[in-house]
Short mmCIF file of C-alpha atoms in Angstrom, two decimals:
data_model
loop_
_atom_site.label_atom_id
_atom_site.label_comp_id
_atom_site.label_asym_id
_atom_site.label_seq_id
_atom_site.Cartn_x
_atom_site.Cartn_y
_atom_site.Cartn_z
CA MET A 1 100.97 86.29 76.51
CA PHE A 2 104.57 85.73 76.25
CA LYS A 3 106.99 83.04 77.41
CA LYS A 4 108.49 83.63 80.58
CA ASP A 5 112.23 82.39 81.05
CA ASN A 6 112.05 80.05 84.07
CA LYS A 7 115.46 81.09 85.48
CA LEU A 8 115.05 84.80 85.28
CA ASN A 9 111.56 83.79 87.09
CA GLN A 10 113.10 82.06 89.85
CA TRP A 11 115.81 84.91 90.32
CA LEU A 12 113.25 87.67 90.10
CA TRP A 13 110.90 85.54 92.66
CA LYS A 14 113.97 85.49 94.88
CA TRP A 15 114.48 89.36 94.97
CA HIS A 16 110.76 89.62 95.40
CA PHE A 17 110.77 87.73 98.31
CA ILE A 18 113.91 89.68 99.55
CA ALA A 19 112.01 93.01 98.99
CA GLY A 20 108.89 91.43 100.88
CA VAL A 21 110.67 90.36 103.61
CA ILE A 22 112.42 93.94 104.23
CA SER A 23 109.16 95.81 103.52
CA LEU A 24 106.05 93.98 104.57
CA PRO A 25 105.76 94.80 108.22
CA PHE A 26 106.29 98.50 107.46
CA VAL A 27 103.97 98.44 104.56
CA ILE A 28 101.14 97.08 106.62
CA LEU A 29 102.04 99.99 108.99
CA LEU A 30 102.28 102.75 106.01
CA ALA A 31 98.85 101.67 104.44
CA ILE A 32 97.17 101.70 107.65
CA THR A 33 98.50 104.93 108.78
CA GLY A 34 97.93 106.73 105.32
CA GLY A 35 94.48 105.33 105.17
CA ILE A 36 93.60 106.94 108.56
CA TYR A 37 95.58 110.29 107.68
CA LEU A 38 92.80 110.48 104.62
CA PHE A 39 90.26 111.28 107.33
CA LYS A 40 92.35 114.12 108.62
CA ASP A 41 89.61 116.90 107.40
CA THR A 42 86.74 115.20 108.80
CA TYR A 43 88.21 114.22 111.94
CA GLU A 44 89.55 117.86 112.56
CA ALA A 45 86.46 119.90 111.35
CA PRO A 46 84.40 119.36 114.44
CA LYS A 47 87.29 119.92 116.62
CA GLN A 48 88.19 123.14 115.36
CA ALA A 49 84.98 124.72 114.64
CA HIS A 50 84.69 126.56 117.90
CA ILE A 51 87.74 128.57 116.41
CA LYS A 52 86.94 128.77 112.92
CA VAL A 53 83.10 129.80 113.04
CA VAL A 54 81.88 132.87 114.74
CA THR A 55 78.20 134.37 115.07
CA VAL A 56 77.46 137.01 113.00
CA GLU A 57 76.54 140.07 114.99
CA GLY A 58 77.02 143.78 114.03
CA GLU A 59 79.37 145.44 111.97
CA ALA A 60 82.61 143.57 111.17
CA MET A 61 85.85 145.25 111.76
CA SER A 62 88.53 146.30 108.88
CA TYR A 63 90.77 143.67 107.81
CA GLN A 64 93.59 146.19 108.40
CA GLU A 65 92.49 146.16 112.20
CA GLN A 66 92.20 142.41 112.02
CA TRP A 67 95.78 142.10 110.97
CA GLN A 68 97.04 144.19 113.60
CA LEU A 69 95.12 141.93 116.24
CA ALA A 70 96.64 138.96 114.96
CA LYS A 71 100.33 140.04 115.33
CA PRO A 72 100.79 139.82 118.97
CA SER A 73 99.21 136.18 118.89
CA LEU A 74 102.00 134.82 116.63
CA HIS A 75 105.68 134.46 117.36
CA LYS A 76 106.43 135.76 113.89
CA ALA A 77 104.46 138.31 111.83
CA PRO A 78 101.85 136.83 109.80
CA ASN A 79 102.83 136.29 106.14
CA THR A 80 99.19 135.31 104.58
CA MET A 81 95.78 136.07 105.41
CA GLU A 82 93.01 133.58 104.17
CA VAL A 83 90.23 135.81 102.40
CA PRO A 84 86.93 134.75 104.30
CA THR A 85 84.04 133.24 101.86
CA GLU A 86 81.32 133.09 104.56
CA ALA A 87 79.99 135.89 106.85
CA ASN A 88 80.31 133.54 109.95
CA GLN A 89 83.92 132.61 108.98
CA ALA A 90 86.80 133.83 111.49
CA THR A 91 89.64 135.23 109.58
CA ALA A 92 92.85 133.07 109.31
CA PHE A 93 96.35 134.88 109.61
CA THR A 94 99.33 132.45 109.37
CA SER A 95 102.98 132.55 109.94
CA GLY A 96 105.78 130.07 109.04
CA MET A 97 105.18 127.14 106.40
CA PHE A 98 105.07 123.28 106.72
CA SER A 99 106.14 122.00 110.29
CA HIS A 100 106.40 125.37 111.51
CA LYS A 101 103.16 126.82 110.44
CA ASN A 102 100.86 128.68 112.83
CA SER A 103 97.54 130.20 112.41
CA VAL A 104 95.58 132.64 114.58
CA TYR A 105 91.64 133.02 114.10
CA VAL A 106 90.17 136.53 114.50
CA ASN A 107 86.43 137.19 115.18
CA PRO A 108 85.74 140.35 112.93
CA TYR A 109 82.78 141.23 114.94
CA LYS A 110 83.88 141.17 118.70
CA GLY A 111 87.69 141.88 117.69
CA GLU A 112 89.13 139.21 119.52
CA VAL A 113 91.42 136.33 118.82
CA THR A 114 89.05 132.95 118.88
CA GLY A 115 92.08 130.74 118.97
CA ARG A 116 95.30 129.45 117.52
CA ILE A 117 95.85 126.17 115.26
CA SER A 118 99.27 124.78 114.58
CA PRO A 119 99.18 121.34 112.59
CA LYS A 120 101.76 120.08 114.62
CA ASP A 121 99.93 120.07 117.67
CA SER A 122 97.12 117.70 116.41
CA ASP A 123 96.56 113.99 116.53
CA MET A 124 96.58 113.45 113.01
CA ASN A 125 100.18 115.24 112.90
CA THR A 126 101.03 112.35 115.14
CA VAL A 127 99.50 109.70 112.41
CA ARG A 128 101.45 111.71 109.67
CA LYS A 129 104.70 111.40 111.52
CA LEU A 130 104.10 107.95 112.04
CA HIS A 131 103.34 107.53 108.19
CA GLY A 132 106.28 109.61 107.11
CA GLU A 133 109.08 109.00 109.72
CA LEU A 134 107.97 106.25 112.08
CA LEU A 135 108.17 108.83 114.73
CA LEU A 136 111.86 108.45 114.46
CA GLY A 137 112.74 111.75 113.21
CA LYS A 138 115.50 112.01 110.01
CA PHE A 139 116.53 108.44 110.73
CA GLY A 140 112.88 107.16 110.64
CA THR A 141 112.29 109.14 107.24
CA LYS A 142 115.34 107.35 105.87
CA ILE A 143 113.68 103.89 106.71
CA VAL A 144 110.27 104.89 105.12
CA GLU A 145 112.31 106.07 101.78
CA LEU A 146 114.27 102.67 101.82
CA ILE A 147 110.79 100.61 102.27
CA ALA A 148 109.23 102.87 99.59
CA SER A 149 112.39 102.02 97.30
CA TRP A 150 112.12 98.53 97.76
CA LEU A 151 108.22 98.56 97.20
CA PHE A 152 109.05 99.58 93.44
CA VAL A 153 111.28 96.69 93.31
CA LEU A 154 108.37 94.52 95.08
CA ILE A 155 105.89 95.59 92.57
CA ILE A 156 107.83 95.25 89.54
CA THR A 157 109.19 91.77 90.15
CA GLY A 158 105.71 90.80 91.35
CA ILE A 159 104.18 91.58 88.07
CA TYR A 160 106.78 89.70 86.11
CA VAL A 161 106.71 86.60 88.65
CA PHE A 162 102.60 86.53 88.48
CA TRP A 163 102.16 86.95 84.75
CA PRO A 164 100.31 83.98 83.79
CA GLY A 165 101.78 81.71 81.07
CA LYS A 166 100.41 80.62 77.74
CA LYS A 167 98.69 77.44 79.56
CA GLU A 168 96.83 79.56 82.14
CA GLY A 169 95.82 82.24 79.59
CA ILE A 170 93.58 85.11 80.60
CA LYS A 171 91.96 83.18 83.42
CA GLY A 172 95.37 83.23 85.36
CA PHE A 173 94.94 87.26 85.95
CA PHE A 174 91.81 86.39 87.95
CA ARG A 175 92.26 82.87 89.46
CA VAL A 176 91.93 82.42 93.24
CA ARG A 177 92.05 78.79 94.32
CA PHE A 178 89.82 78.37 97.26
CA LYS A 179 89.90 74.49 97.78
CA GLN A 180 93.95 73.97 97.71
CA GLY A 181 94.64 75.03 101.33
CA LYS A 182 95.09 78.21 103.28
CA ARG A 183 98.77 79.01 101.59
CA ILE A 184 97.77 78.74 98.18
CA LEU A 185 94.35 80.81 98.96
CA PHE A 186 96.43 83.66 100.40
CA ARG A 187 99.12 83.38 98.00
CA ASP A 188 96.35 84.04 95.08
CA LEU A 189 94.52 86.63 97.01
CA HIS A 190 98.10 88.39 96.98
CA THR A 191 99.06 87.92 93.62
CA VAL A 192 95.69 88.78 91.99
CA PHE A 193 94.66 91.84 94.20
CA GLY A 194 98.43 92.85 93.98
CA PHE A 195 98.42 92.70 90.14
CA TRP A 196 95.27 94.69 89.55
CA ILE A 197 96.18 97.44 91.77
CA SER A 198 99.96 97.50 90.84
CA VAL A 199 99.87 100.63 88.81
CA LEU A 200 97.69 102.54 91.25
CA LEU A 201 100.40 101.55 93.57
CA LEU A 202 103.34 102.74 91.43
CA MET A 203 101.33 106.06 91.37
CA THR A 204 100.73 106.47 94.96
CA LEU A 205 104.35 105.86 95.62
CA ALA A 206 105.49 108.46 92.99
CA GLY A 207 103.41 110.89 94.88
CA GLY A 208 105.10 109.80 98.23
CA MET A 209 108.80 110.04 97.16
CA PRO A 210 109.30 113.78 96.92
CA TRP A 211 108.56 114.09 100.72
CA THR A 212 111.66 111.92 101.20
CA ASP A 213 115.25 113.08 102.27
CA VAL A 214 117.72 111.65 99.97
CA PHE A 215 115.67 111.19 96.77
CA GLY A 216 113.47 114.43 97.40
CA SER A 217 116.56 116.39 97.59
CA SER A 218 118.06 115.02 94.44
CA PHE A 219 114.58 115.58 92.61
CA LYS A 220 114.84 119.25 93.92
CA TRP A 221 118.37 119.53 92.61
CA VAL A 222 117.52 118.23 89.29
CA GLN A 223 114.65 120.79 89.09
CA GLY A 224 117.03 123.48 89.92
CA VAL A 225 119.58 122.48 87.38
CA THR A 226 116.96 122.02 84.75
CA ASN A 227 114.93 124.90 85.48
CA THR A 228 111.70 122.84 85.86
CA GLY A 229 110.65 123.98 89.21
CA PHE A 230 108.56 127.11 90.36
CA PRO A 231 109.48 130.52 88.58
CA LYS A 232 112.00 132.40 90.76
CA THR A 233 109.13 134.93 91.37
CA TRP A 234 106.38 132.41 92.35
CA ASP A 235 106.57 133.28 95.97
CA ALA A 236 107.64 136.83 95.32
CA ARG A 237 111.19 136.23 96.05
CA GLY A 238 113.47 139.03 94.77
CA LEU A 239 110.49 141.45 94.19
CA LYS A 240 110.29 144.68 96.24
CA SER A 241 107.79 147.72 96.66
CA ASN A 242 109.06 151.16 95.88
CA VAL A 243 108.54 152.89 99.12
CA ASP A 244 106.68 155.94 98.47
CA GLY A 245 103.91 157.58 100.66
CA ASN A 246 101.38 155.27 102.40
CA ALA A 247 101.00 151.79 102.09
CA ILE A 248 97.86 150.30 100.66
CA SER A 249 95.33 149.00 103.15
CA LEU A 250 94.52 145.25 103.40
CA ASP A 251 91.07 145.83 102.76
CA GLU A 252 91.77 147.22 99.35
CA MET A 253 93.49 144.01 98.49
CA VAL A 254 90.84 141.79 99.72
CA LYS A 255 88.50 143.65 97.39
CA LEU A 256 90.83 143.16 94.44
CA ALA A 257 91.29 139.48 95.46
CA LYS A 258 87.46 139.19 95.54
CA ALA A 259 86.89 140.84 92.23
CA MET A 260 89.53 138.38 90.64
CA ASP A 261 87.04 135.48 91.36
CA LEU A 262 89.71 132.92 91.69
CA LYS A 263 89.02 129.32 92.05
CA GLY A 264 89.40 127.45 95.53
CA GLU A 265 90.81 128.90 98.65
CA VAL A 266 92.09 132.56 97.95
CA SER A 267 94.98 134.11 100.28
CA ILE A 268 96.81 137.19 100.38
CA GLY A 269 100.55 137.51 101.03
CA LEU A 270 101.31 140.00 103.36
CA PRO A 271 104.46 142.45 103.09
CA LYS A 272 107.03 141.25 105.47
CA ASP A 273 108.51 144.95 105.64
CA GLU A 274 108.57 148.24 104.21
CA ASN A 275 109.98 147.04 100.92
CA GLY A 276 107.88 143.77 100.72
CA VAL A 277 104.93 143.23 98.32
CA TYR A 278 101.44 142.09 98.61
CA SER A 279 100.36 138.57 96.64
CA ILE A 280 97.32 137.13 95.77
CA PHE A 281 96.86 133.65 94.88
CA ASN A 282 94.75 130.63 95.16
CA THR A 283 95.10 127.12 96.31
CA THR A 284 92.90 124.59 94.45
CA PHE A 285 93.47 121.05 93.34
CA ASP A 286 92.77 121.97 89.76
CA LEU A 287 96.16 122.59 89.43
CA GLY A 288 95.79 124.26 86.04
CA ALA A 289 93.61 126.99 87.51
CA GLN A 290 96.37 128.06 90.19
CA LYS A 291 97.47 131.82 89.73
CA ARG A 292 99.81 134.15 91.72
CA PHE A 293 100.07 138.12 91.66
CA HIS A 294 102.51 140.17 93.16
CA PHE A 295 101.77 143.98 93.88
CA ASP A 296 103.61 147.01 94.78
CA GLN A 297 102.27 147.61 98.29
CA TYR A 298 102.32 151.64 97.85
CA SER A 299 101.21 152.05 94.25
CA GLY A 300 99.08 148.81 93.87
CA LYS A 301 101.10 148.25 90.50
CA GLN A 302 101.11 144.68 89.37
CA LEU A 303 104.75 143.52 89.41
CA VAL A 304 104.60 140.12 88.06
CA ASN A 305 101.85 137.37 87.86
CA HIS A 306 102.17 133.69 86.91
CA ASN A 307 99.67 130.83 85.93
CA TRP A 308 100.08 127.21 86.10
CA GLU A 309 101.75 127.06 82.65
CA ASP A 310 104.69 129.10 84.18
CA VAL A 311 105.58 126.11 86.35
CA GLY A 312 108.28 123.81 85.08
CA ILE A 313 106.95 120.11 83.75
CA LEU A 314 108.89 118.43 86.87
CA MET A 315 107.20 120.32 89.48
CA ARG A 316 103.95 120.12 87.85
CA GLY A 317 104.33 116.27 87.68
CA ARG A 318 105.59 116.37 91.41
CA MET A 319 102.65 118.24 92.49
CA TRP A 320 100.11 116.40 90.51
CA PHE A 321 101.43 112.94 92.00
CA MET A 322 101.62 114.26 95.47
CA ALA A 323 98.01 115.65 95.55
CA PHE A 324 96.91 112.12 93.96
CA HIS A 325 98.90 110.45 96.65
CA GLN A 326 96.71 112.66 99.30
CA GLY A 327 93.31 112.22 97.74
CA GLN A 328 92.83 115.86 96.85
CA PHE A 329 91.38 115.76 93.50
CA GLY A 330 87.92 115.00 94.88
CA THR A 331 85.51 112.31 95.66
CA TRP A 332 86.82 109.97 93.50
CA ASN A 333 90.19 110.45 94.33
CA TRP A 334 89.64 110.16 98.17
CA VAL A 335 87.69 106.84 97.67
CA LEU A 336 90.50 105.49 95.09
CA MET A 337 93.17 106.16 97.81
CA ILE A 338 90.96 104.82 100.62
CA THR A 339 90.72 101.58 98.44
CA VAL A 340 94.53 101.63 97.74
CA ALA A 341 95.12 101.77 101.49
CA VAL A 342 92.54 98.77 102.44
CA LEU A 343 93.77 96.65 99.45
CA LEU A 344 97.77 97.11 99.98
CA ALA A 345 97.08 96.20 103.95
CA PHE A 346 95.38 93.14 102.79
CA ILE A 347 97.41 91.96 100.27
CA ALA A 348 100.77 92.53 102.57
CA ILE A 349 98.86 90.57 105.49
CA ALA A 350 98.06 87.77 102.74
CA ALA A 351 101.50 87.67 101.53
CA LEU A 352 102.72 87.09 105.14
CA ILE A 353 100.05 84.45 105.93
CA SER A 354 101.16 82.65 102.77
CA TYR A 355 104.72 82.88 103.69
CA LEU A 356 104.33 81.50 107.25
CA LYS A 357 102.42 78.56 106.03
CA ARG A 358 105.31 77.87 103.65
CA LYS A 359 108.52 78.68 105.76
CA PRO A 360 110.40 76.03 106.78
CA ASP A 361 111.23 75.55 110.62
CA LYS A 362 114.46 77.85 111.73
CA LYS A 363 115.16 78.73 107.98
CA TRP A 364 113.91 81.92 106.02
CA GLY A 365 112.61 79.97 103.13
CA THR A 366 114.63 81.97 100.47
CA PRO A 367 113.68 80.75 96.97
CA LYS A 368 116.45 78.69 95.39
CA VAL A 369 118.08 80.15 91.94
CA PRO A 370 119.96 77.99 89.58
CA SER A 371 123.90 78.27 90.52
CA GLN A 372 124.79 78.92 86.92
CA PHE A 373 122.17 81.67 86.05
CA LYS A 374 123.20 84.98 85.39
CA ALA A 375 120.98 88.00 85.02
CA GLY A 376 121.54 89.68 81.69
CA TYR A 377 122.83 93.31 81.04
CA GLY A 378 119.24 94.57 80.64
CA VAL A 379 118.12 93.26 84.07
CA MET A 380 121.41 94.43 85.65
CA GLY A 381 121.42 98.09 83.95
CA PHE A 382 117.58 98.32 85.21
CA ILE A 383 118.89 97.43 88.84
CA VAL A 384 121.82 100.07 88.52
CA LEU A 385 119.42 102.49 87.07
CA LEU A 386 117.05 101.89 90.10
CA GLY A 387 120.15 102.21 92.39
CA ILE A 388 121.02 105.55 90.89
CA VAL A 389 117.36 106.91 90.71
CA PHE A 390 116.75 105.62 94.47
CA PRO A 391 120.22 105.95 96.33
CA LEU A 392 118.98 104.23 99.39
CA PHE A 393 117.74 101.20 97.45
CA GLY A 394 121.26 101.36 95.71
CA ALA A 395 122.96 101.20 99.02
CA SER A 396 120.97 98.40 100.38
CA VAL A 397 121.97 96.23 97.50
CA LEU A 398 125.40 96.52 97.42
CA VAL A 399 125.19 95.67 101.24
CA ILE A 400 122.99 92.60 100.30
CA ALA A 401 125.29 91.47 97.62
CA LEU A 402 128.51 91.65 99.88
CA VAL A 403 126.80 89.63 102.49
CA GLU A 404 126.09 86.92 99.65
CA PHE A 405 129.48 87.14 98.73
CA PHE A 406 131.00 86.60 102.08
CA ARG A 407 128.38 83.95 102.85
CA LYS A 408 129.11 81.73 99.53
CA ARG A 409 133.05 82.45 100.28
CA THR A 410 132.64 81.15 103.71
CA LYS A 411 130.68 77.90 102.63
CA LYS A 412 133.69 77.45 100.32
CA GLU A 413 136.25 77.62 102.66
CA GLN A 414 134.25 75.43 104.85
CA ALA A 415 134.03 72.74 102.40
CA LEU A 416 137.77 72.71 101.87
CA ILE A 417 138.49 72.20 105.32
#
């Protein structure tokens, strides 16, 4: 235990309060939508079964023929094909990436397209957009980024303010007072549960920040400058096949991909044109097992291959936290994220109830700070650092500081009148 500075504690409590007022209503929404989105695969599987699952009957047509069959069903030529792992699995051909991704599924026995799936048309995509941009497009994305930035402040200041003093000791980390009124009860529930999941909340936030506009763009820029992102040829950029004779069939590449026995979902990158290359890669959240191979589409010669170790440190960290954020490391991770979502919503609601119980009529009830108190250089330096790392947070602090400055100035002028 350490002795806290009471004046600093009051000052941090004030900023914790401000951060809470700014973020709590949104935090509840983000926690609920994030928790719902974790059920995406379970929700969509039965709805998509009639497209993805086929009846095994007769002999399957070649992958080369299926490729040709899929092309007219997509607006753009397919760039990847997922290698089926079961006999009753329709073959998926995909064009585009992220929000522009479209997949068509081919029944290899009947030689027909079973259907088309685009993530942007699903119910869960609406949930994702509500979670990531409040259904407000780019403007909403920036609001969510601002809220997430303030959440870092909320958590860090909350840990300091909650930290028990010497008199309370270890018991202070677990104390919930049930008999001192609802305000105290909900305050204790908020602080105790909030403290014990604070590290998990910081990790979850770290996993969400790469999707943001301002911070995300800055992070990518740093990756580029420090050369700590993906290798340039990770996605076959800059690689070309030597046009010579007939191209290797897709069936030969599938046979090679199966022989590699790669972990997870295996896909084949399809040549875009006569100079394009074939790629074989796997998608697995055992990140260390991810591999990529690129081949000349005529000779079959391997042009380059990459392991996870070839990926820069910042990109590896980014991908790990993003996967953690989505609960994709297995059952333990999924259960952990569900728990975090439920507890985050609970502690936010508990804080709101506690605040409403103590809030004076017609006032915000902002905690008072001794007028003579001035934050030290270390604290101010930390705020400046946060403002640089999270630019929208920095901009909002400047706005708050200006409002506070003019409010005090107006009070002084009125006092002189």
